[in-house]
Structures are given as C-alpha cells and as structure tokens.
mmCIF file of C-alpha atoms in Angstrom:
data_model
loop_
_atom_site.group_PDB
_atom_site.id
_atom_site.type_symbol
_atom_site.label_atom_id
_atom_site.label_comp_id
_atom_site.label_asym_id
_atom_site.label_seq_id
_atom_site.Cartn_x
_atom_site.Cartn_y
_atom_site.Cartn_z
ATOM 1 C CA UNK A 52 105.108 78.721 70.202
ATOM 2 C CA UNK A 53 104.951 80.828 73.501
ATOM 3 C CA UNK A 54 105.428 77.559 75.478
ATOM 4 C CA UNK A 55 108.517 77.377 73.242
ATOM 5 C CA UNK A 56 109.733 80.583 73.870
ATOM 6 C CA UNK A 57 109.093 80.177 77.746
ATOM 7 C CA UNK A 58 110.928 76.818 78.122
ATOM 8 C CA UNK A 59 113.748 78.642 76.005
ATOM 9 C CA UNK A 60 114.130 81.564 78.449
ATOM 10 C CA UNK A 61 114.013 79.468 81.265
ATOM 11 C CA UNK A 62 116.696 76.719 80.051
ATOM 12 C CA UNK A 63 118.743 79.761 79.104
ATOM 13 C CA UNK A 64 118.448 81.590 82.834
ATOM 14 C CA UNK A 65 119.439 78.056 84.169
ATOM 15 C CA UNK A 66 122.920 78.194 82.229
ATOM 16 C CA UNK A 67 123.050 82.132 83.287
ATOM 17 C CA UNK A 68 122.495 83.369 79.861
ATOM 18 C CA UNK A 69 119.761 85.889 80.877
ATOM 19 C CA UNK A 70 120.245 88.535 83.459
ATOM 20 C CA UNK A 71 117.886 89.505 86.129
ATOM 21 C CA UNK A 72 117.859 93.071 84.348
ATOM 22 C CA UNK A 73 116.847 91.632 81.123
ATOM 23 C CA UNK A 74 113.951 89.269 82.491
ATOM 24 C CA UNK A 75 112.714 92.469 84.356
ATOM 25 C CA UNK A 76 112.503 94.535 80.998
ATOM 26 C CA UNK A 77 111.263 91.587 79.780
ATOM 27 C CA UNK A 78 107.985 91.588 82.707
ATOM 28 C CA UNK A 79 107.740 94.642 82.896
ATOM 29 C CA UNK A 80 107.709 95.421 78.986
ATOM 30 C CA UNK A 81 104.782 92.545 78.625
ATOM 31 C CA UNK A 82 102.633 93.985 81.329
ATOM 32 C CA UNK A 83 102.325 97.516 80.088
ATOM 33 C CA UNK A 84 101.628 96.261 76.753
ATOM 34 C CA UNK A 85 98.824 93.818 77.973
ATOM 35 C CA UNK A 86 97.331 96.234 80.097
ATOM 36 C CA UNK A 87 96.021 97.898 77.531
ATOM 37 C CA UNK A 88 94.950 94.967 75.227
ATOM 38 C CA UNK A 89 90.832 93.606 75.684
ATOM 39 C CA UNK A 90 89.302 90.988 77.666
ATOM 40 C CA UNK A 91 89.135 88.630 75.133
ATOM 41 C CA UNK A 92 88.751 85.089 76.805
ATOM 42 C CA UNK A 93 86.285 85.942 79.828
ATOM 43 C CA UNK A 94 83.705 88.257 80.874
ATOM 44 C CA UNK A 95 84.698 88.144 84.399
ATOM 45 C CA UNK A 96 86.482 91.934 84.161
ATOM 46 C CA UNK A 97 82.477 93.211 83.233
ATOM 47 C CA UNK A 98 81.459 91.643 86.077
ATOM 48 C CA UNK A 99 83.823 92.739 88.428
ATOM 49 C CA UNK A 100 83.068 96.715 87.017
ATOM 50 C CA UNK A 101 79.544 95.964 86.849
ATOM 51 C CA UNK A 102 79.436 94.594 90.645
ATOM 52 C CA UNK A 103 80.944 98.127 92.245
ATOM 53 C CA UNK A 104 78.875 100.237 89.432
ATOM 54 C CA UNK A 105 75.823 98.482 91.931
ATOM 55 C CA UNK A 106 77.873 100.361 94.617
ATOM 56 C CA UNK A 107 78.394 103.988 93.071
ATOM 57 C CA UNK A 108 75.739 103.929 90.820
ATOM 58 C CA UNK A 109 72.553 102.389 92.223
ATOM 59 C CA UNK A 110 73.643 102.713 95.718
ATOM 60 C CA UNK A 111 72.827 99.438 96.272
ATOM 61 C CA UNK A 112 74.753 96.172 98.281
ATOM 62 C CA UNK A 113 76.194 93.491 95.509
ATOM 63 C CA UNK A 114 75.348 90.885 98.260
ATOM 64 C CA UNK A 115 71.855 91.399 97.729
ATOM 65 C CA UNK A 116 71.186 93.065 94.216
ATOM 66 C CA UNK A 117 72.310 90.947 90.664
ATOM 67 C CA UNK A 118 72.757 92.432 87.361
ATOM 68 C CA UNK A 119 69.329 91.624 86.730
ATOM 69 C CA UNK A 120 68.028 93.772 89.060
ATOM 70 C CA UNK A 121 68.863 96.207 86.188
ATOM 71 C CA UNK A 122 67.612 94.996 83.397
ATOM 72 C CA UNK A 123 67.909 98.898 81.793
ATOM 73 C CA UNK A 124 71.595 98.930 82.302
ATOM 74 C CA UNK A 125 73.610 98.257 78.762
ATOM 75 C CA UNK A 126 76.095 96.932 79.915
ATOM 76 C CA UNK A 127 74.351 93.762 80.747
ATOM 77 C CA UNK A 128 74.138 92.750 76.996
ATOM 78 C CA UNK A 129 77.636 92.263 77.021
ATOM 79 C CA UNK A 130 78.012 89.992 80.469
ATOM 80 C CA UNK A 131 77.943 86.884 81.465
ATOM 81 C CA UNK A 132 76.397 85.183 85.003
ATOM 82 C CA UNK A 133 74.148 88.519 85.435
ATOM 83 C CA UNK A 134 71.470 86.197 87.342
ATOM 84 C CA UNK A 135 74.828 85.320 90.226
ATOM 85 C CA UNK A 136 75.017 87.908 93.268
ATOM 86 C CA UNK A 137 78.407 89.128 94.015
ATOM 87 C CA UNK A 138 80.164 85.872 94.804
ATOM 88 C CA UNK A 139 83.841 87.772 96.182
ATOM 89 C CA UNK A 140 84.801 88.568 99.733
ATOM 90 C CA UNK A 141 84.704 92.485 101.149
ATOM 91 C CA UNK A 142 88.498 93.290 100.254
ATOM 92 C CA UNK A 143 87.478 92.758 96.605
ATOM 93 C CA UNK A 144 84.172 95.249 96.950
ATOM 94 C CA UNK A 145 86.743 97.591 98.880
ATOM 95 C CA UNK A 146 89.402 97.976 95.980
ATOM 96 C CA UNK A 147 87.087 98.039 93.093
ATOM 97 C CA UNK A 148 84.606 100.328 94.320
ATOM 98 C CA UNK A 149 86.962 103.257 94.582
ATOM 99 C CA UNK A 150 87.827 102.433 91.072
ATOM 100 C CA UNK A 151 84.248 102.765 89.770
ATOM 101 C CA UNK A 152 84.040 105.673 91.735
ATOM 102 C CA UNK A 153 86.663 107.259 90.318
ATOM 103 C CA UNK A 154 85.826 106.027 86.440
ATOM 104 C CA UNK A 155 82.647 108.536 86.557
ATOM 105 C CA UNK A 156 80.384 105.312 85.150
ATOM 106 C CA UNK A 157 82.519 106.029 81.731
ATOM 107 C CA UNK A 158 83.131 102.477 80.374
ATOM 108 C CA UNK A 159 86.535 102.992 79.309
ATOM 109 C CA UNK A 160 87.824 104.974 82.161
ATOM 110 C CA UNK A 161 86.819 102.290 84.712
ATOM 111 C CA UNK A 162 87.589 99.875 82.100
ATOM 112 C CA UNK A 163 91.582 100.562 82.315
ATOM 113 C CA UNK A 164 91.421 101.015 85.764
ATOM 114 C CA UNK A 165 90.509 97.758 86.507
ATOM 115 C CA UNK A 166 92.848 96.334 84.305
ATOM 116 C CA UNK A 167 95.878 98.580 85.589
ATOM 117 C CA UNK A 168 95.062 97.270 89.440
ATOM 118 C CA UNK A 169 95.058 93.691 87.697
ATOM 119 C CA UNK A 170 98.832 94.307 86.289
ATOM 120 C CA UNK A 171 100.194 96.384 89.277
ATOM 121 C CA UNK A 172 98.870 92.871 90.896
ATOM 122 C CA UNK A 173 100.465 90.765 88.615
ATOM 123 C CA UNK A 174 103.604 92.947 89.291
ATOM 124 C CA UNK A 175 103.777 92.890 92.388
ATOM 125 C CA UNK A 176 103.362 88.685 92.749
ATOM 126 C CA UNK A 177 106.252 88.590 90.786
ATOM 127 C CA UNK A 178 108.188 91.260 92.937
ATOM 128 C CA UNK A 179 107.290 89.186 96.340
ATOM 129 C CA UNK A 180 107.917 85.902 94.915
ATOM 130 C CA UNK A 181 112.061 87.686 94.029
ATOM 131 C CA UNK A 182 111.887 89.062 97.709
ATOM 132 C CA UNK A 183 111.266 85.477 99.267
ATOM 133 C CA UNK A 184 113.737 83.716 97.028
ATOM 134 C CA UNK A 185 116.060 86.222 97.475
ATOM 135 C CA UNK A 186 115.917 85.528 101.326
ATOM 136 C CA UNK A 187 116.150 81.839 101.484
ATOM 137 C CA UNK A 188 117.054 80.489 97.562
ATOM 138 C CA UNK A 189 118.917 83.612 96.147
ATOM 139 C CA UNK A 190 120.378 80.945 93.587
ATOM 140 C CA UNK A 191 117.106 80.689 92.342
ATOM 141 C CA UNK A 192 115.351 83.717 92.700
ATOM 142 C CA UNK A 193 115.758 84.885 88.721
ATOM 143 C CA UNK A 194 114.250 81.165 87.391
ATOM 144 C CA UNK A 195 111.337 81.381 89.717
ATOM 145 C CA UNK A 196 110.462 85.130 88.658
ATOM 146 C CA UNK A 197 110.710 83.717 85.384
ATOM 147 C CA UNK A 198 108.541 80.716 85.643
ATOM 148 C CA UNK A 199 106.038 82.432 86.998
ATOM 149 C CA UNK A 200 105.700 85.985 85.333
ATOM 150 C CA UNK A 201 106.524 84.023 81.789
ATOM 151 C CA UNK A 202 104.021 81.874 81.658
ATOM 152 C CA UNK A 203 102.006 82.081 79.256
ATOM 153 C CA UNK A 204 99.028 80.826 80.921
ATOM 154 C CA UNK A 205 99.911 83.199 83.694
ATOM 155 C CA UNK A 206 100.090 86.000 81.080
ATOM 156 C CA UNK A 207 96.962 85.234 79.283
ATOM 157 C CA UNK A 208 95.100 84.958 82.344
ATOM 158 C CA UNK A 209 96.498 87.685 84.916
ATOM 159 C CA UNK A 210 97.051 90.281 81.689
ATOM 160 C CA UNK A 211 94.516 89.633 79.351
ATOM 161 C CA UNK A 212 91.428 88.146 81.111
ATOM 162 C CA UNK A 213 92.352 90.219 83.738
ATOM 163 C CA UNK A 214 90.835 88.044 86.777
ATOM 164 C CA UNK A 215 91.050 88.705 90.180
ATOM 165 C CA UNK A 216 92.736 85.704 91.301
ATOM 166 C CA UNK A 217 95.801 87.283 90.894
ATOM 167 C CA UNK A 218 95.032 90.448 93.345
ATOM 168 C CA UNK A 219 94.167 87.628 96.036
ATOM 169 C CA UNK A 220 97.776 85.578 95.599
ATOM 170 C CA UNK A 221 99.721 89.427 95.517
ATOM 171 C CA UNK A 222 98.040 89.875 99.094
ATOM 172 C CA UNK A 223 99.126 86.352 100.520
ATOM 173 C CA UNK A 224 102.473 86.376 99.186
ATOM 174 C CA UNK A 225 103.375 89.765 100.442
ATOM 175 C CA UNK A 226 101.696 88.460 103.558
ATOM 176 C CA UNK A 227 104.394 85.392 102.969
ATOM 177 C CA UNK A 228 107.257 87.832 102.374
ATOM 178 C CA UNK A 229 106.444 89.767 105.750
ATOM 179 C CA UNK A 230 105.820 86.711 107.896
ATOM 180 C CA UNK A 231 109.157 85.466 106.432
ATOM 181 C CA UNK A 232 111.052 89.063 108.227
ATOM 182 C CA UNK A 233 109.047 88.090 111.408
ATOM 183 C CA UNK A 234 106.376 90.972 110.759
ATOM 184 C CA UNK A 235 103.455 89.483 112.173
ATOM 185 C CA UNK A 236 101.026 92.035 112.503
ATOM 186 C CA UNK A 237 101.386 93.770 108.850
ATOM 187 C CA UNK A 238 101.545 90.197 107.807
ATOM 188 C CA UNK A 239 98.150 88.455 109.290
ATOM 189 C CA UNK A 240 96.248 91.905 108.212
ATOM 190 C CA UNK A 241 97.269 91.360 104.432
ATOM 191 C CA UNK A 242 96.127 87.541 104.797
ATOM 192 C CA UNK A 243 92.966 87.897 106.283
ATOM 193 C CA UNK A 244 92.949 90.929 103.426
ATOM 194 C CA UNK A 245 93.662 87.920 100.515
ATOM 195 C CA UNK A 246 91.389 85.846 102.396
ATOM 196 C CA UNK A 247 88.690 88.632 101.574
ATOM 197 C CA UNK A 248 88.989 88.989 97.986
ATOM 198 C CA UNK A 249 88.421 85.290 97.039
ATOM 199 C CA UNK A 250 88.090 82.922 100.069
ATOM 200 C CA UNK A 251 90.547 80.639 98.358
ATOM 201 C CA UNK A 252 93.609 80.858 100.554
ATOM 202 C CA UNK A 253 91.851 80.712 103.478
ATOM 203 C CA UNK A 254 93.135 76.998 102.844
ATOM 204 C CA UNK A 255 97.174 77.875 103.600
ATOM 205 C CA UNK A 256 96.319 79.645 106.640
ATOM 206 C CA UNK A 257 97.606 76.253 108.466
ATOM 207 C CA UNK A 258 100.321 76.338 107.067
ATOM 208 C CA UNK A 259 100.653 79.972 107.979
ATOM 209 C CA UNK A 260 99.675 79.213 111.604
ATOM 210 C CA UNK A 261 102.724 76.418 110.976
ATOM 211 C CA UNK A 262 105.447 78.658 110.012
ATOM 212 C CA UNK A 263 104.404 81.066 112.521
ATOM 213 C CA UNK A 264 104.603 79.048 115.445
ATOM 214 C CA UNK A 265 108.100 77.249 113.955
ATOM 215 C CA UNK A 266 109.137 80.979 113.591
ATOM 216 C CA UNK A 267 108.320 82.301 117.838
ATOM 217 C CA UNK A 268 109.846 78.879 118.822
ATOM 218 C CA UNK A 269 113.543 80.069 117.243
ATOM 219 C CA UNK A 270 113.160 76.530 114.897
ATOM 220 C CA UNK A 271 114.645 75.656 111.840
ATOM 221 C CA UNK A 272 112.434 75.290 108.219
ATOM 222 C CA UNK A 273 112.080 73.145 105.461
ATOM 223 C CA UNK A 274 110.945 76.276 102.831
ATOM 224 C CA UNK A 275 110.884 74.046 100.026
ATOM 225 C CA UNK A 276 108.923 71.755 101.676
ATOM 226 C CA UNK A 277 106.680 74.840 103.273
ATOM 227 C CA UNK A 278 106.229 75.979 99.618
ATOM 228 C CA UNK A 279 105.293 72.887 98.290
ATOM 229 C CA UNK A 280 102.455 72.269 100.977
ATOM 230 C CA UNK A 281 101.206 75.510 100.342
ATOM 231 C CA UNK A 282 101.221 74.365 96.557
ATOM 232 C CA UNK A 283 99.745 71.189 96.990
ATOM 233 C CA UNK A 284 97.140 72.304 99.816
ATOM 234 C CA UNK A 285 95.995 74.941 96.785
ATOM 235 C CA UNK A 286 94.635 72.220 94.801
ATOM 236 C CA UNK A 287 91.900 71.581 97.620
ATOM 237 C CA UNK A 288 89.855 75.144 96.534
ATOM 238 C CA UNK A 289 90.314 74.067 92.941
ATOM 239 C CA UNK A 290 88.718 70.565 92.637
ATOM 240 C CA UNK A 291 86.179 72.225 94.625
ATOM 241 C CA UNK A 292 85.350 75.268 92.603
ATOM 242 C CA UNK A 293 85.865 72.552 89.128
ATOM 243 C CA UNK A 294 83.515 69.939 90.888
ATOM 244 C CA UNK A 295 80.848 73.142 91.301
ATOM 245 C CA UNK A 296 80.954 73.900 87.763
ATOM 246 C CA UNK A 297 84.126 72.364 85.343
ATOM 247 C CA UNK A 298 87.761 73.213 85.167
ATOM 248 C CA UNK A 299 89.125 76.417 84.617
ATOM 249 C CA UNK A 300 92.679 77.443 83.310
ATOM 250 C CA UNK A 301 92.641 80.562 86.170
ATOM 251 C CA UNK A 302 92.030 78.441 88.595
ATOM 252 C CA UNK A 303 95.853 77.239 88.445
ATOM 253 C CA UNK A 304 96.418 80.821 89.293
ATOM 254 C CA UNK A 305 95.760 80.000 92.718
ATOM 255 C CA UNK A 306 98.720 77.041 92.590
ATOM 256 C CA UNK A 307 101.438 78.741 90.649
ATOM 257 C CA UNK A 308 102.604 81.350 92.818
ATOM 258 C CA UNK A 309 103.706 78.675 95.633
ATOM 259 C CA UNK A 310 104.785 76.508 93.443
ATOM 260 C CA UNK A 311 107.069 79.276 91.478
ATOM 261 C CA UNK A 312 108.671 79.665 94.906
ATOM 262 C CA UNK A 313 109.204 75.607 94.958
ATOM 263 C CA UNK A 314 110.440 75.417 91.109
ATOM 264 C CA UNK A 315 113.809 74.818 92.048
ATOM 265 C CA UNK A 316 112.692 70.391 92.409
ATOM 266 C CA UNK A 317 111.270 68.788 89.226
ATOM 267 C CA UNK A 318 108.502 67.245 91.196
ATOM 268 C CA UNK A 319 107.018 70.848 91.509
ATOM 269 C CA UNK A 320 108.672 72.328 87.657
ATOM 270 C CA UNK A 321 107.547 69.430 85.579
ATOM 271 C CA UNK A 322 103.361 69.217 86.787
ATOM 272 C CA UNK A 323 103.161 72.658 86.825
ATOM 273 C CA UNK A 324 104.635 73.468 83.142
ATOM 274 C CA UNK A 325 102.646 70.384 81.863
ATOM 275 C CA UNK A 326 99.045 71.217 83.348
ATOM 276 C CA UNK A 327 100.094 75.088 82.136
ATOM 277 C CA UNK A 328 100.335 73.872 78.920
ATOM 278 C CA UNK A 329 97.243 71.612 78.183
ATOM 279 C CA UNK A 330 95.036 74.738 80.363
ATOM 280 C CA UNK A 331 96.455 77.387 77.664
ATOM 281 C CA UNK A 332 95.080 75.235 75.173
ATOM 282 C CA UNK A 333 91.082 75.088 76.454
ATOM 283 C CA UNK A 334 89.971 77.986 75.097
ATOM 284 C CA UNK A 335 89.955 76.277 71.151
ATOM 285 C CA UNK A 336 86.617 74.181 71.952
ATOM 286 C CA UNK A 337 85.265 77.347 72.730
ATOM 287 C CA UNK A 338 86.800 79.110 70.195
ATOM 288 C CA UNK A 339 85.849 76.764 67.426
ATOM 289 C CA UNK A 340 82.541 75.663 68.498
ATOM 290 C CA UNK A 341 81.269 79.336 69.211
ATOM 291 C CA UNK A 342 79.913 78.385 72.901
ATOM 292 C CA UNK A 343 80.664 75.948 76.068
ATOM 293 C CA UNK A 344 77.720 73.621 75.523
ATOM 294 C CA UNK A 345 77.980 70.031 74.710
ATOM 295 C CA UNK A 346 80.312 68.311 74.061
ATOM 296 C CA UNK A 347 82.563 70.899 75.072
ATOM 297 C CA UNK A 348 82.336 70.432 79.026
ATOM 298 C CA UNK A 349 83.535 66.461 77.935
ATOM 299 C CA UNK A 350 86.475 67.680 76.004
ATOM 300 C CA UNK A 351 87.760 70.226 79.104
ATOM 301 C CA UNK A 352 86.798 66.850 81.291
ATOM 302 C CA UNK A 353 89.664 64.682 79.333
ATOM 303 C CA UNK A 354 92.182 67.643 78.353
ATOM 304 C CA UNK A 355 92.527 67.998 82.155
ATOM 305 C CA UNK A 356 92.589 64.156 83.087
ATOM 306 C CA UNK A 357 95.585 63.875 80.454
ATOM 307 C CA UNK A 358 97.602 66.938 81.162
ATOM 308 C CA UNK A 359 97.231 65.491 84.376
ATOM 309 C CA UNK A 360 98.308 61.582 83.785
ATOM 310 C CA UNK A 361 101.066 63.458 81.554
ATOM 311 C CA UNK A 362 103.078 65.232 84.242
ATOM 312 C CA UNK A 363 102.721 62.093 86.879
ATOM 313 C CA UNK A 364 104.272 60.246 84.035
ATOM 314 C CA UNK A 365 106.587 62.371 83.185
ATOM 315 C CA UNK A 366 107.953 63.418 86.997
ATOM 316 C CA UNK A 367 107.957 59.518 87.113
ATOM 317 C CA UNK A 368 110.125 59.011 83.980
ATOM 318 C CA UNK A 369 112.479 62.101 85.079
ATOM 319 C CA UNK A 370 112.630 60.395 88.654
ATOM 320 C CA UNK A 371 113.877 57.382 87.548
ATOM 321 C CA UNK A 372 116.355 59.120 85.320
ATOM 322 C CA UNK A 373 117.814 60.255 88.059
ATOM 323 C CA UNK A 374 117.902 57.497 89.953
ATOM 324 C CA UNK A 375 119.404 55.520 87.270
ATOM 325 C CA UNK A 376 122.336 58.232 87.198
#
C-alpha cells in the first residue's frame, strides 16, 4: 500500500500534478510525526544511547568498554549486540555524546533526542539532495526529493528505526553540495566528518578526489554519470558489511541518496524502487517467526537474490522497450 502511494506521488510529480510546496508539507509533516513514534524494527537507537551513556555516565572510552562491562545497567535487558565494542567512527561519539549529556541519563529525554538528530538528518539529506538538483537538473529536482524522502523504506528506516546511516549520507551530501559551489575546504572537513560516523563513504572519496580535480582544471562533467558512480561504488561497503553478517534493508541507505540524485535514467529509478520494495518487506520472517534464527537468514538470502534478478530484468525489459520505440 505505501509502495502504492509512493509510485502514485511520484507518477503524479512527473506530469506536474504535485507542487514542490505540497511534497515539502508532505516531508516535513511525516518527519515530525515519526519522530516521535518508537523504535520498533531495531535496537540499534539503544545502542547508540547506551554507547555515549559509557561516555557521561561511567566515564569510560566505548572503544574499549561493551555493554557488558555493566552488567547492573537496565537498560541492557532491552539491547541487542551488548557483547560488540563501539563499532562507529569519532564524529558519531562526538554528536551523540553531547546528547546523552544533555538527556541527564533520563531514558526518554535522551531517547527523543536521538531520534530528533536522526530526523533533522533525514531533513537535511533531502534539503541537499534539492540544492544539487537545483544546480545542475532543476527539471528534476522535485522527483528526486520525492524519491528519496518518500520512500517508504527510507521512512521506515531513517524515521522509525532511527539508524545512523542517515547522519553519515547528510554529512557527504552537504559535503557534495559544497564541493559542487567550489568550497573546498568546508567541503573535505564535512567528508572526512561522514567518513567518521560510519566508515562507509570513505569508498566515494575517489570519486570526490575525481570531481575535484575535473573542477581546478576548469573541465566539463558528466553529473549523472558522477552520481551514478557514486551509487554504484556504494554497493562495495554493502556486500561487505552483508557478507560479515546477512543483508540488511538500512544498508540501502547508504545507495539511495546518490542514486536519488541520478533518478532522472531508469537504469538508476527502476533497481532502486525494486530492491526498496522486496527490503521493506524483510522484517515479516522476523515478525512472524518471533526471532532471526533458522531458516530465517535463508529466506533474507533469496528475498535479496530475487529483488535483485527482478530489477536487472526489469531495466532489461524497459530497455528494450525503448529501443523498440
């Protein structure tokens, strides 16, 4: 039904039947609403509030003290992966541990505030990805803020699980969005500051480097082709976060941002709405079966193999559609 809705809203911006102002409302309406609602697919947010409590709490350094260090603490009886030592980069510690700070070690408190610098995040993706398009595909700025900020696995996973994926692609693509107006400075501090909250986009600093360089020498670019790369080269940190442990539906946060700057081309639209769809839907083992033990790791295995045999065959099908017109 959301997918549905989503595919509706978008077909209907492509015929200019939905203003900029009312997709806006629309964002901005969804995020305040979410920010308030509770955790309910991952335990990730506990973590995160648990990892800076080590900070202002215990006085203690995440790198070298795990949850079960404190085995007297309650909120360990409602985590997950309490044996793991903080597994995020020093830009992560730095933002949340003002926030624990700041929530006085009340749950709720810290609770929100976490989850408010999770939708400021999500807002401001969503405002850099309008700023770029604005400069270079202004045509298609109001379908990319759409296909990003509407999705519902984007929703579901920046709004309501909350995880801090999303705080890492804000940093790069404002860095994107300065680089782009030839700041260079402001711009290579914010991505060595994304770099530090997950590691994962230390992948598109070639690319970066690329653009850069293209940029001094006065030459002309390909951004479509730019944002695509930086799509594609995405994929790299999740096969090898999915081949650590198994696929997860957040990890696509990490693609969709670049590739809601490419959306205009089918060959970027049509994988990405696909593999969206079939990750919204891996929560129901879970959800069903009560836990992610056998045979539930199999079932993720295949729902990912065929979302992703779906949208090749489907970018092939559209392709030759084309071709045939």
């Amino acid at each position: 039904m959301l997918f549905t809705f989503y595919l509706l809203i978008l077909n209907a911006i492509r015929k200019k039947e939905i203003s900029k102002k009312t997709i806006w409302f629309l964002i901005i309406s969804i995020t305040i609403l979410l920010t308030f609602s509770y955790n309910a697919f991952s335990y990730d947010l506990f973590n995160y509030i648990f990892d800076a409590k080590i900070v202002t709490y215990y006085n203690q350094n995440p790198y070298l003290h795990k949850a079960l260090d404190f085995p007297g603490d309650p909120m360990l009886s409602f985590m997950h992966w309490t044996h793991r030592f903080f597994p995020y980069g020093p830009t992560w510690l730095g933002l949340t541990a003002p926030l624990s700070f700041i929530g006085m070690q009340f749950f709720l408190p810290t609770f929100f505030l976490f989850k408010i610098l999770i939708s400021m995040s999500f807002l401001g993706t969503v405002f850099f990805i309008g700023k770029i398009l604005q400069k270079v595909y202004p045509d298609n700025e109001v379908f990319s803020v759409a296909f990003f900020a509407l999705n519902p696995l984007i929703i579901i996973e920046s709004l309501v699980s909350s995880h801090n994926d999303i705080v890492m692609m804000f940093i790069v693509v404002w860095a994107l969005h300065l680089l782009m107006n030839k700041k260079y400075v402001r711009s290579t501090i914010l991505f060595i500051l994304s770099i530090g909250v997950k590691f994962a986009t230390a992948f598109v600093l070639p690319i970066y480097i690329l653009i850069l360089y293209l940029q001094r020498r006065r030459k002309d670019l390909n951004w479509q082709l730019l944002f695509t790369a930086m799509a594609v080269i995405m994929i790299i940190p999740v096969v090898l976060a999915s081949y650590r442990t198994n696929f997860q539906p957040w990890y696509l946060l990490n693609i969709l941002p670049f590739a809601a700057l490419a959306s205009r081309n089918y060959y970027v639209f049509i994988p990405s709405v696909t593999i969206s769809f079939f990750a919204t839907f891996e929560y129901l083992p879970f959800l069903y079966l009560g836990n992610w033990d056998n045979p539930v790791p199999a079932i993720l295995f295949w729902m990912t193999a065929s979302s992703i045999v779906l949208s090749l065959f489907l970018t092939m099908a559209w392709s030759i559609k084309k071709m045939i017109r």
